[in-house]
Coordinates of C-alpha atoms and ligand atoms in Angstrom, one line a residue:
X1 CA 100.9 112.5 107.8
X2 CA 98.6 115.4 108.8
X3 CA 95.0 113.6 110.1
X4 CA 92.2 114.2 108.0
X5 CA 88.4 113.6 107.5
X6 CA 86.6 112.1 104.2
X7 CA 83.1 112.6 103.0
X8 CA 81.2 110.4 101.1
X9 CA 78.7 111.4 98.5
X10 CA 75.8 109.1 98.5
X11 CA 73.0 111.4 97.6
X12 CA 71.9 110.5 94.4
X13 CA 69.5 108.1 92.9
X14 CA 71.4 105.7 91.0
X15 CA 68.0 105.5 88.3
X16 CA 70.2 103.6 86.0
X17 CA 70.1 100.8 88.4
X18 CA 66.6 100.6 88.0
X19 CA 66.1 99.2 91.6
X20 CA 63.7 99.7 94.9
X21 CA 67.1 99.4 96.9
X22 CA 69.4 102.8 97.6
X23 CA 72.1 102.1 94.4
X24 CA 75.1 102.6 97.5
X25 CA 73.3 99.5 98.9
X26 CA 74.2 97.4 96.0
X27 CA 76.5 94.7 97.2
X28 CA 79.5 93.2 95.7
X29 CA 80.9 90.3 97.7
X30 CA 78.2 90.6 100.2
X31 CA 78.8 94.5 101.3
X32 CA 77.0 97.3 100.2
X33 CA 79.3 99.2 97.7
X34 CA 79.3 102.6 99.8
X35 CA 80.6 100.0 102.8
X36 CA 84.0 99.3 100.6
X37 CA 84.5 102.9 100.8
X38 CA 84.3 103.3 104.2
X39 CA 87.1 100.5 104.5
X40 CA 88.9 101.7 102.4
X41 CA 88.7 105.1 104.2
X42 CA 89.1 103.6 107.9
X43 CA 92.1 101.6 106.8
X44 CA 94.2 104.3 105.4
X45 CA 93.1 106.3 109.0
X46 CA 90.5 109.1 108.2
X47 CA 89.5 110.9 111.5
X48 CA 86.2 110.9 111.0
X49 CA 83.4 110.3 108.1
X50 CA 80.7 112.1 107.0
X51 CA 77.9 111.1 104.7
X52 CA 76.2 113.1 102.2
X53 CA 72.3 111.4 102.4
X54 CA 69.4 112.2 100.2
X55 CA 67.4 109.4 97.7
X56 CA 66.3 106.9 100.6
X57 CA 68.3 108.3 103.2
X58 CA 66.7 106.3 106.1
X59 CA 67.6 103.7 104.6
X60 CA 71.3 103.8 103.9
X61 CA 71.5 105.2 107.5
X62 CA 70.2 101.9 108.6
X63 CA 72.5 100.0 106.4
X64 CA 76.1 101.6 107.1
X65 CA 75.6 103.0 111.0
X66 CA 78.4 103.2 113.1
X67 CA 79.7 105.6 115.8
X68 CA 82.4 106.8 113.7
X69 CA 80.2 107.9 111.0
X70 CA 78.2 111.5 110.8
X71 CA 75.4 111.6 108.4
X72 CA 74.1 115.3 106.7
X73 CA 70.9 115.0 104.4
X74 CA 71.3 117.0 100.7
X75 CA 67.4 117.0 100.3
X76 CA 67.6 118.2 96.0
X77 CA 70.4 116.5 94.2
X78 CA 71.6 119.9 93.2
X79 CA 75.1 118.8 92.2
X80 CA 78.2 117.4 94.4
X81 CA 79.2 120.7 95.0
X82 CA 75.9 121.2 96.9
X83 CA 76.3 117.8 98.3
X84 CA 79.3 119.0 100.3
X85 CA 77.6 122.0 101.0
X86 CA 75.5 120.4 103.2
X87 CA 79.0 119.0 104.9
X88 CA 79.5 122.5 106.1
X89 CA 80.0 122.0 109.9
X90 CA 82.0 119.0 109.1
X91 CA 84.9 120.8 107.4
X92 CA 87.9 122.4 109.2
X93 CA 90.2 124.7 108.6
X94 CA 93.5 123.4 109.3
X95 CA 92.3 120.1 108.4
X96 CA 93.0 117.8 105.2
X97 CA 89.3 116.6 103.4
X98 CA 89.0 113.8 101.4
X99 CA 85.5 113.5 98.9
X100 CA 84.8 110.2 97.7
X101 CA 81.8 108.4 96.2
X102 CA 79.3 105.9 97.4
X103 CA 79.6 103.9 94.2
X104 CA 83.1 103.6 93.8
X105 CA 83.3 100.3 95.7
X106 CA 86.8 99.2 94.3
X107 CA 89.2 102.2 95.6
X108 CA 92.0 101.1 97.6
X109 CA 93.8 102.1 100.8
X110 CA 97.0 102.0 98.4
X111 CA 95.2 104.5 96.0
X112 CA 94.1 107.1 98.7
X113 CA 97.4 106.7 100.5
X114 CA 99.0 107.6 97.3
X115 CA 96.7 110.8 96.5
X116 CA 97.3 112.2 100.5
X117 CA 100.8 111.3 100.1
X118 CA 100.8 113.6 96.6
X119 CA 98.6 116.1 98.9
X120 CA 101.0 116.7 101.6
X121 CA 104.6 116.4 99.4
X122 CA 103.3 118.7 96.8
X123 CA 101.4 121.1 99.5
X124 CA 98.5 121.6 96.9
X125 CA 95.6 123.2 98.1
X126 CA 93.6 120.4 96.4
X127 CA 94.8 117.5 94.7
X128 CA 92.4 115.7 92.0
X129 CA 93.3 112.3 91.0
X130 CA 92.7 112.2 87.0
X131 CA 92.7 108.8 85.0
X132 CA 93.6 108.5 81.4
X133 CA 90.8 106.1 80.1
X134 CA 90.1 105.1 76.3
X135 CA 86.0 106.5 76.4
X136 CA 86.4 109.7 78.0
X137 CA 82.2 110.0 77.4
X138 CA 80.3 111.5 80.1
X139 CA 83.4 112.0 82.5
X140 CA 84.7 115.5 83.3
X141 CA 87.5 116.2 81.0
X142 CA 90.9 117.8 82.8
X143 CA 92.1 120.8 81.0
X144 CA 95.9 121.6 81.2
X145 CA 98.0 124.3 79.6
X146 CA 100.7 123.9 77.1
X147 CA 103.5 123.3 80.4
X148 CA 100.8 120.8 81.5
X149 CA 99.7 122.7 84.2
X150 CA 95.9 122.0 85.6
X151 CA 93.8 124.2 84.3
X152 CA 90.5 123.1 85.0
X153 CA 87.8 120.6 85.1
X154 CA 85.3 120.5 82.2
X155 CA 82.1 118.2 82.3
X156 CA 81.1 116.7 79.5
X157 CA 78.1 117.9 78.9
X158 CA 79.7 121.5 78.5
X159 CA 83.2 120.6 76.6
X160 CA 83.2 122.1 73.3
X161 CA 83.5 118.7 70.4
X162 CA 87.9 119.8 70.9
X163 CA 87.5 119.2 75.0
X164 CA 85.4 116.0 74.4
X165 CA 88.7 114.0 72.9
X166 CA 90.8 114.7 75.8
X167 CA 91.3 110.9 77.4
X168 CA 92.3 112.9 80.9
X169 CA 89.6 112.6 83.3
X170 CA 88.4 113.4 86.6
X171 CA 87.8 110.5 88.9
X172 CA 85.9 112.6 91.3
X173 CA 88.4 111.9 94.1
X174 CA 90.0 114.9 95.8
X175 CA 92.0 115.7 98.5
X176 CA 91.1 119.4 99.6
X177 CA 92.7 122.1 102.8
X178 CA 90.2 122.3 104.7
X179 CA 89.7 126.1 104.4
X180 CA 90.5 126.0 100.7
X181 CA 87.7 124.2 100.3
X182 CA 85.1 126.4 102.3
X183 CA 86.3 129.3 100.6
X184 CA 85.7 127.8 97.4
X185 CA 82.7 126.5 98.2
X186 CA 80.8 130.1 98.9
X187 CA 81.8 131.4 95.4
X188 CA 80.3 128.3 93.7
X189 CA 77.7 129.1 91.1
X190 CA 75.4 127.1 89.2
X191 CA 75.8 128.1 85.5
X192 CA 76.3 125.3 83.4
X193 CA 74.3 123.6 80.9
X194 CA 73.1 121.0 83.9
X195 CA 72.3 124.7 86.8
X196 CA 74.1 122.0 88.9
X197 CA 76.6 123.0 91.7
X198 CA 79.7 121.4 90.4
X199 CA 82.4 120.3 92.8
X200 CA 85.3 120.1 90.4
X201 CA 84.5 124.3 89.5
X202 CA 86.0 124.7 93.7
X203 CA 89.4 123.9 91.5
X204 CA 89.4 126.9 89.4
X205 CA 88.0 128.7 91.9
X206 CA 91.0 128.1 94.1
X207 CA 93.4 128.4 91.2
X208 CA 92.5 132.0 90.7
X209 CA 92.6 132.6 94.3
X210 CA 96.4 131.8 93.7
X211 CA 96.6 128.1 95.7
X212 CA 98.0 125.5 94.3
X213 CA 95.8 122.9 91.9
X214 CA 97.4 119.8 91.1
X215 CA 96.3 115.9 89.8
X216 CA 97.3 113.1 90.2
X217 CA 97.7 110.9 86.9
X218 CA 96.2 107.5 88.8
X219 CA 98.2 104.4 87.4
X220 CA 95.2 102.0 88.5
X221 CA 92.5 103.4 86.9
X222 CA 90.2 100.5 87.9
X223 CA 90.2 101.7 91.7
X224 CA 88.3 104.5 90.8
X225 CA 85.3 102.7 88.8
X226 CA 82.0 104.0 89.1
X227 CA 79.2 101.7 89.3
X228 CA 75.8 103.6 87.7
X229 CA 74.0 100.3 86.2
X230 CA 73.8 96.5 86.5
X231 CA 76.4 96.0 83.9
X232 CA 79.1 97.9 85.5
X233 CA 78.1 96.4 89.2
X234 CA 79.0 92.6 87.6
X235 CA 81.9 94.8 85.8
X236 CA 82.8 95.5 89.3
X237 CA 82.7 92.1 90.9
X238 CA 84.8 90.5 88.0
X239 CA 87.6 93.4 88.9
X240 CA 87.4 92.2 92.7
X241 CA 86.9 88.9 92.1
X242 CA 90.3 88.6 90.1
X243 CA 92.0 91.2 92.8
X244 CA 90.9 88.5 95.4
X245 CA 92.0 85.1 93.8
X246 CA 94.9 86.8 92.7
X247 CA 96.3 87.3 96.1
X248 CA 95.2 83.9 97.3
X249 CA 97.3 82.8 94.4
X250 CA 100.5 85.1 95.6
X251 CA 100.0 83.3 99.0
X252 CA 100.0 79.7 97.3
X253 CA 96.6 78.3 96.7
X254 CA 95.9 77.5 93.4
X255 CA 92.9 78.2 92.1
X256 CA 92.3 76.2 89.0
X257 CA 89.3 78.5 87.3
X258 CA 89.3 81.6 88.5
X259 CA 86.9 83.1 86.7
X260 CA 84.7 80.4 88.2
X261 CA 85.6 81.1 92.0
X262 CA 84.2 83.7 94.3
X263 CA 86.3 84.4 97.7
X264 CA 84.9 86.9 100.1
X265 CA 87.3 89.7 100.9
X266 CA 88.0 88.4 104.7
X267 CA 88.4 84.5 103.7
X268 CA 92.2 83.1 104.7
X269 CA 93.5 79.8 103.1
X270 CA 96.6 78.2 103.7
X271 CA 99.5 77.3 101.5
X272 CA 99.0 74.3 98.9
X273 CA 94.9 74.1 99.1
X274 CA 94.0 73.6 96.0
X275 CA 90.1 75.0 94.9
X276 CA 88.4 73.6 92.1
X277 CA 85.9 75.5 89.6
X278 CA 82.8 76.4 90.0
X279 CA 83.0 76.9 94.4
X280 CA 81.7 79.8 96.8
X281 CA 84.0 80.8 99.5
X282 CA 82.2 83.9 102.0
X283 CA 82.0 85.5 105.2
X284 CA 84.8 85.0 107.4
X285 CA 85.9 81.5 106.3
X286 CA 88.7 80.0 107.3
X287 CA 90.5 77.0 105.4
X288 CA 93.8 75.3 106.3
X289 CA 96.5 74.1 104.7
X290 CA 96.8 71.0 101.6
X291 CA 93.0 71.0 101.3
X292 CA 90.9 70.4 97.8
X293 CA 88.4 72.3 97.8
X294 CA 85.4 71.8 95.5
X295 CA 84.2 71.5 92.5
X296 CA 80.7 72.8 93.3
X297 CA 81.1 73.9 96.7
X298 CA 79.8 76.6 98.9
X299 CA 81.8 77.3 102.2
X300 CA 80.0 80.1 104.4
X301 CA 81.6 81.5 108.0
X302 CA 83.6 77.7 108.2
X303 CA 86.7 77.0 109.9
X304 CA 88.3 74.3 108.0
X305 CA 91.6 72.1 109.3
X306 CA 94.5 70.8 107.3
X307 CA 94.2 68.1 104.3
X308 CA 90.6 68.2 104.4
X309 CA 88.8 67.3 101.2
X310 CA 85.5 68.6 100.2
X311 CA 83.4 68.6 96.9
X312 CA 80.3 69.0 95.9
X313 CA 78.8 70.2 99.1
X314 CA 77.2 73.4 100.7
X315 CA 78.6 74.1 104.3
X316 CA 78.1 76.9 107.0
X317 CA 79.1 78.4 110.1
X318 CA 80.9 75.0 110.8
X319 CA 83.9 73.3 112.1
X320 CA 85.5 70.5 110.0
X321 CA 88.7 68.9 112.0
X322 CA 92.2 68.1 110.0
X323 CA 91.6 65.0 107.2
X324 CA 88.0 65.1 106.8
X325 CA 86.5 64.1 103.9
X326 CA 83.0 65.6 103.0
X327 CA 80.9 64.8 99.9
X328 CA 80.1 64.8 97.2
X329 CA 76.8 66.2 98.1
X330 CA 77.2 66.6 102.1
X331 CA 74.9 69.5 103.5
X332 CA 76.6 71.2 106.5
X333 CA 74.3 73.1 108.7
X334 CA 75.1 75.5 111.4
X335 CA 76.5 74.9 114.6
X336 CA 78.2 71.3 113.5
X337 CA 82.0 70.5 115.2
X338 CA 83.2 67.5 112.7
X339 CA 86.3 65.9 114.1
X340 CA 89.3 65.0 112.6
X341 CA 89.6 62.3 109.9
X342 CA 86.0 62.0 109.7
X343 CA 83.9 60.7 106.6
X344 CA 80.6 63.3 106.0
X345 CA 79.7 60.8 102.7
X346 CA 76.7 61.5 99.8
X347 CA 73.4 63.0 100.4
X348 CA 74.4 63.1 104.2
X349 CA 73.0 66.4 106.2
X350 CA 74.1 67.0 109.7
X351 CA 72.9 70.5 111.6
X352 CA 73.8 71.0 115.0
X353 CA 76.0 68.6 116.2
X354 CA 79.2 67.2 117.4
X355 CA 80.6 64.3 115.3
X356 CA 84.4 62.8 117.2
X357 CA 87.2 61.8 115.5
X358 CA 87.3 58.9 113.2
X359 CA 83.8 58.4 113.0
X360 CA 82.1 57.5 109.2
X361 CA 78.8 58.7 107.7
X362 CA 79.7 57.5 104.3
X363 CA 75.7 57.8 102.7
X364 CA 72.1 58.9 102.7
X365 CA 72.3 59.6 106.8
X366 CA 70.7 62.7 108.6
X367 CA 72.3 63.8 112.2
X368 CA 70.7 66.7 114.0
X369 CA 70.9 67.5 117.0
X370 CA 73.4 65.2 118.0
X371 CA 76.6 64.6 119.8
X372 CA 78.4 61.4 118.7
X373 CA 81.6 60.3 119.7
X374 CA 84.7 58.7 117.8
X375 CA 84.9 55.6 115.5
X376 CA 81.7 55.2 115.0
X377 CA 80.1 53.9 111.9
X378 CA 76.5 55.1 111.0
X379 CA 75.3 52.9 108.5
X380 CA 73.3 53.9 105.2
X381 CA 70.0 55.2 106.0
X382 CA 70.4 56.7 110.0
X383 CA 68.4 59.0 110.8
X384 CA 68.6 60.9 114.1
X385 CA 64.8 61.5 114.9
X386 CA 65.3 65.0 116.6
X387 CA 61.5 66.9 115.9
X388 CA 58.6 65.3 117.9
X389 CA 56.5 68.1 115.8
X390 CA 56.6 70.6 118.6
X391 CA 60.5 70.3 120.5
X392 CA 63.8 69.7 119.2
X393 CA 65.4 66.9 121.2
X394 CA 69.1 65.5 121.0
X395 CA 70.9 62.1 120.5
X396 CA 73.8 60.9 122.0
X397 CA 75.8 58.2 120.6
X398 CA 79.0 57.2 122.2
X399 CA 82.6 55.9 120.9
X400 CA 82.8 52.7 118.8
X401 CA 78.9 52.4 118.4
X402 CA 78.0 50.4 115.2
X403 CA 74.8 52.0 114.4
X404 CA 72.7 49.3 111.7
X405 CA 71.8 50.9 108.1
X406 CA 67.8 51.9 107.7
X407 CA 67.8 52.9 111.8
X408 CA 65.8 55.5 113.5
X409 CA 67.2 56.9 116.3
X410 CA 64.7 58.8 118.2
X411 CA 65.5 61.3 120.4
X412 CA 65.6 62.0 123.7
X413 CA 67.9 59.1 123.4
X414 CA 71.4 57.7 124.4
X415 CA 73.2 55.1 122.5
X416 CA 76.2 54.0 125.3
X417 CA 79.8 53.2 124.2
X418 CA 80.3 50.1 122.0
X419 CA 76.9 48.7 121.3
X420 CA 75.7 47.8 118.0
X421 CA 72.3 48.2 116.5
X422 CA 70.7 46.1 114.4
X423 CA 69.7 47.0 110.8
X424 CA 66.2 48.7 110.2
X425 CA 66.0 49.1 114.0
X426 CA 63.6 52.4 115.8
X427 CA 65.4 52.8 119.0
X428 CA 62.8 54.6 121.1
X429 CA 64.7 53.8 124.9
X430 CA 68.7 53.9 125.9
X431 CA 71.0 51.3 125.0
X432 CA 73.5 50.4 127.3
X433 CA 77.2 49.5 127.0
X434 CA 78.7 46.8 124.6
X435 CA 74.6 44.9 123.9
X436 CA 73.2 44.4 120.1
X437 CA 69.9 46.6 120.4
X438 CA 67.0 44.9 118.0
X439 CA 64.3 46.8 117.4
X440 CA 62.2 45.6 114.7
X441 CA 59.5 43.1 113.9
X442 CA 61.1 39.5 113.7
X443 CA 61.1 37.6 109.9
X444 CA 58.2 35.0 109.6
X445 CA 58.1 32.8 106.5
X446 CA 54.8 31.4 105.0
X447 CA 55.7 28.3 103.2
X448 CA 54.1 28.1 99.7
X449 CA 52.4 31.8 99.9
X450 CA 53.3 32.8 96.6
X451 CA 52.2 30.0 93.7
X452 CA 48.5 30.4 95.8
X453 CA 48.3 34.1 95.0
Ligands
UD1_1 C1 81.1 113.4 88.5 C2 82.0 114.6 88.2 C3 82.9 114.3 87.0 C4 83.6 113.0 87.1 C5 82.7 111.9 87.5 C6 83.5 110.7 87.9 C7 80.8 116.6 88.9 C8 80.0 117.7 88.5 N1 81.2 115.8 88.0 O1 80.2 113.3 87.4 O2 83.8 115.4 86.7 O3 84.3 112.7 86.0 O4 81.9 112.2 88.7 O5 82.7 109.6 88.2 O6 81.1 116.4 90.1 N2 75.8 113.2 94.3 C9 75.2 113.7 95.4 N3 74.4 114.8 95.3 C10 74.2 115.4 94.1 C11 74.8 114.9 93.0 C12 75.6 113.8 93.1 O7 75.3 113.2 96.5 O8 73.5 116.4 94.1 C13 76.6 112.0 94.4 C14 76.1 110.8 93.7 O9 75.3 110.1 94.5 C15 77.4 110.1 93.3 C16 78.4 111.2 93.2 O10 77.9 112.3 93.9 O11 77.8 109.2 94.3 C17 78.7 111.6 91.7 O12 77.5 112.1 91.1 P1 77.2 111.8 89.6 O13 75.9 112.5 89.3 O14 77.3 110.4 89.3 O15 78.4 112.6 88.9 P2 78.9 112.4 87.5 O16 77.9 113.0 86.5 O17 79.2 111.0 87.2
CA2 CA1 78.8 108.9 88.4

């Protein structure tokens, strides 16, 4: 396929979002809607990108840099065929040009693949894509003749009542020659009801300059949404969302209420995991295979084994090891490695920290900072005592330690392979190999205290 560069229009205000924030900023699954665009034109191989800036251009700079992206600044919304005006030096001649929108975040590489397939085969000068939608309101309608030829594009806003019915519309996505689209571009005028430069007049414009005009009747209308308010940004979500599950679902997971589960874009799960309603799945999760996952649970940037089971619990940028079971109501912080066929119980939080196989946290237990070893079993109530209010410090605790419910365990401190501590114990210095460490105020009894008080 001939190589070819895309612009994106991103100029405009968005004031139907009624926000502080650029509306191309707007995120669905966690990335700015203009930033599904660029995907989606990097993955189907555009040579370059340009960016059409203007309403808080600084700061959707900021947002989407990278070195494959050129940015030109349209300083008056004048229209979108003033926007790519302003792309000017961009174009090339003998070069294909594709024109998307910022705030089209659910287009497809299959969907622009398609239109520069239609591009090349039919050798158009510019090919539209067109959708046939049931409220053709506010869209620009497409006129064809009575062969269904394209004739033109019509905005709404100037379409006689007749024009208004027609259910063709423009998406807004094109596919132009290079120098077609120059040429085009110097005769553009401004006289419509709107004295906007419209980019969909370049069409008739090149018809009567005898090229070739076609569109492309889109089959999946939903890849060219445009997101101008709040509504249509959740309307959005609930399209991705669905395309998302439904592939996990293809791949053999089931997801038991997908309307009730949110999967980033670049999570993997293996065959037979099974997640439950109401869970959270983002960044660049990975979960294995036979898992349940959830209810109520929030996975961020994990990697998660095989047959792990996990409910109720919030977790990120962890490892969990083959068999574990966490919850309900386990808080995973960053930077924990939690072996295989370990117990993470209720109300237990562990940040920071190596946990070996085997080893059982089953309640009401906070490790930070720690690196503990296999098999051991940290009774209800342990607390690794990691803050001395200015410096983090760690514990150690080694294989096959029995550490006592209610103990404090307070670091800089090492715990050696075997030992047990007794309950309600504060273990301020290391405890050697295979010894019970007691640390706690011996029992007295005072014979007939309580009928004197
Ligand atoms: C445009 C099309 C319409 C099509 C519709 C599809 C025109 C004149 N009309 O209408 O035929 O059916 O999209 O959604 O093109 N922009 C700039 N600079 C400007 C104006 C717009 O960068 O001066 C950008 C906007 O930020 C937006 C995009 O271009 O991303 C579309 O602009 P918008 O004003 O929303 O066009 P529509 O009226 O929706
Ligand atoms: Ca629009």
């Amino acid at each position: 396929m001939k190589s070819f560069k895309t612009i994106i229009l991103a100029a405009g205000e968005g004031t139907r979002m009624k926000s502080k924030k650029p509306k191309v900023l707007h995120e669905l699954f966690h990335t700015p809607m203009i930033s599904h665009v660029i995907k989606a034109a990097e993955c189907c191989g555009t040579e370059s990108l340009c960016i059409v800036v203007g309403h808080k251009a600084e700061e959707v700079k900021k947002a989407i840099s990278n070195d494959n992206i050129s940015f030109v600044l349209q300083e008056q919304q004048l229209g979108t065929g003033h926007a790519v005006m302003q792309a000017m030096d961009f174009l090339e001649d003998d070069k294909n040009i594709l024109i998307l929108y910022g705030d089209t975040p659910l287009i497809t590489k299959e969907s622009l693949q398609e239109l520069l397939a239609f591009h090349e085969k039919e050798n158009n000068s510019v090919s539209i894509v067109s959708a046939i939608v049931e409220n053709p309101s506010g869209y620009g309608h497409i006129i064809r003749d009575e062969k269904g030829n394209f004739l033109k594009n019509i905005e709404h806003k100037d379409a006689s009542e007749q024009q208004k019915q027609i259910k063709e519309i423009n998406t807004g996505i094109y596919c132009f020659k290079g120098s077609e689209l120059k040429k085009a571009l110097s005769k553009l005028t401004n006289h419509n009801t709107q004295g906007e430069y419209y980019l969909p007049d370049t069409l008739e414009i090149i018809l009567q300059s005898s090229g070739r005009v076609n569109a492309l009747v889109t089959t999946d209308a939903d890849a060219f949404f445009g997101v101008n308010s709040r509504v249509q940004l959740a309307e959005a979500t609930a399209i991705m969302q669905n395309r998302i599950n439904q592939k996990h679902m293809e791949n053999g997971v089931t997801i038991i209420a997908p309307q009730s589960t949110w999967i980033d874009a670049n999570v993997e799960i293996g065959q037979d995991t099974i997640i439950q309603p109401n869970t959270i799945i983002e960044g660049n999760t990975i979960i294995g295979e036979d898992c349940m996952v959830g209810p109520n649970t929030k996975l961020t940037d994990m990697e998660i084994g095989n047959g792990v089971q996990i409910q109720y619990t919030s977790a990120t940028s962890s490892f969990i090891g083959n068999n574990a079971i966490v919850g309900p109501f386990a808080y995973i912080r960053p930077d924990c490695h939690i072996g295989d066929g370990v117990k993470v119980g209720d109300f237990v939080e562990v940040k920071n920290s190596t946990v070996g196989n085997g080893t059982k946290i089953p309640h009401l237990t906070y490790i930070g900072d720690t690196d503990a070893g296999e098999k051991i079993n940290f009774g209800c109530g342990s607390i690794t005592v990691n803050y001395d209010g200015s410096k983090k410090h760690r514990t150690v605790v080694e294989d096959n330690v029995f550490v006592g419910c209610n103990t404090n365990l307070v670091a800089p401190v090492t715990v050696k392979k075997g030992s047990y501590i007794a309950a309600g114990s504060t273990i301020t210095k290391n405890v050697p190999e295979d010894v019970l460490a007691v640390a706690r105020a011996r029992q007295q009894i005072i014979e007939g205290w309580s009928k004197k008080h």
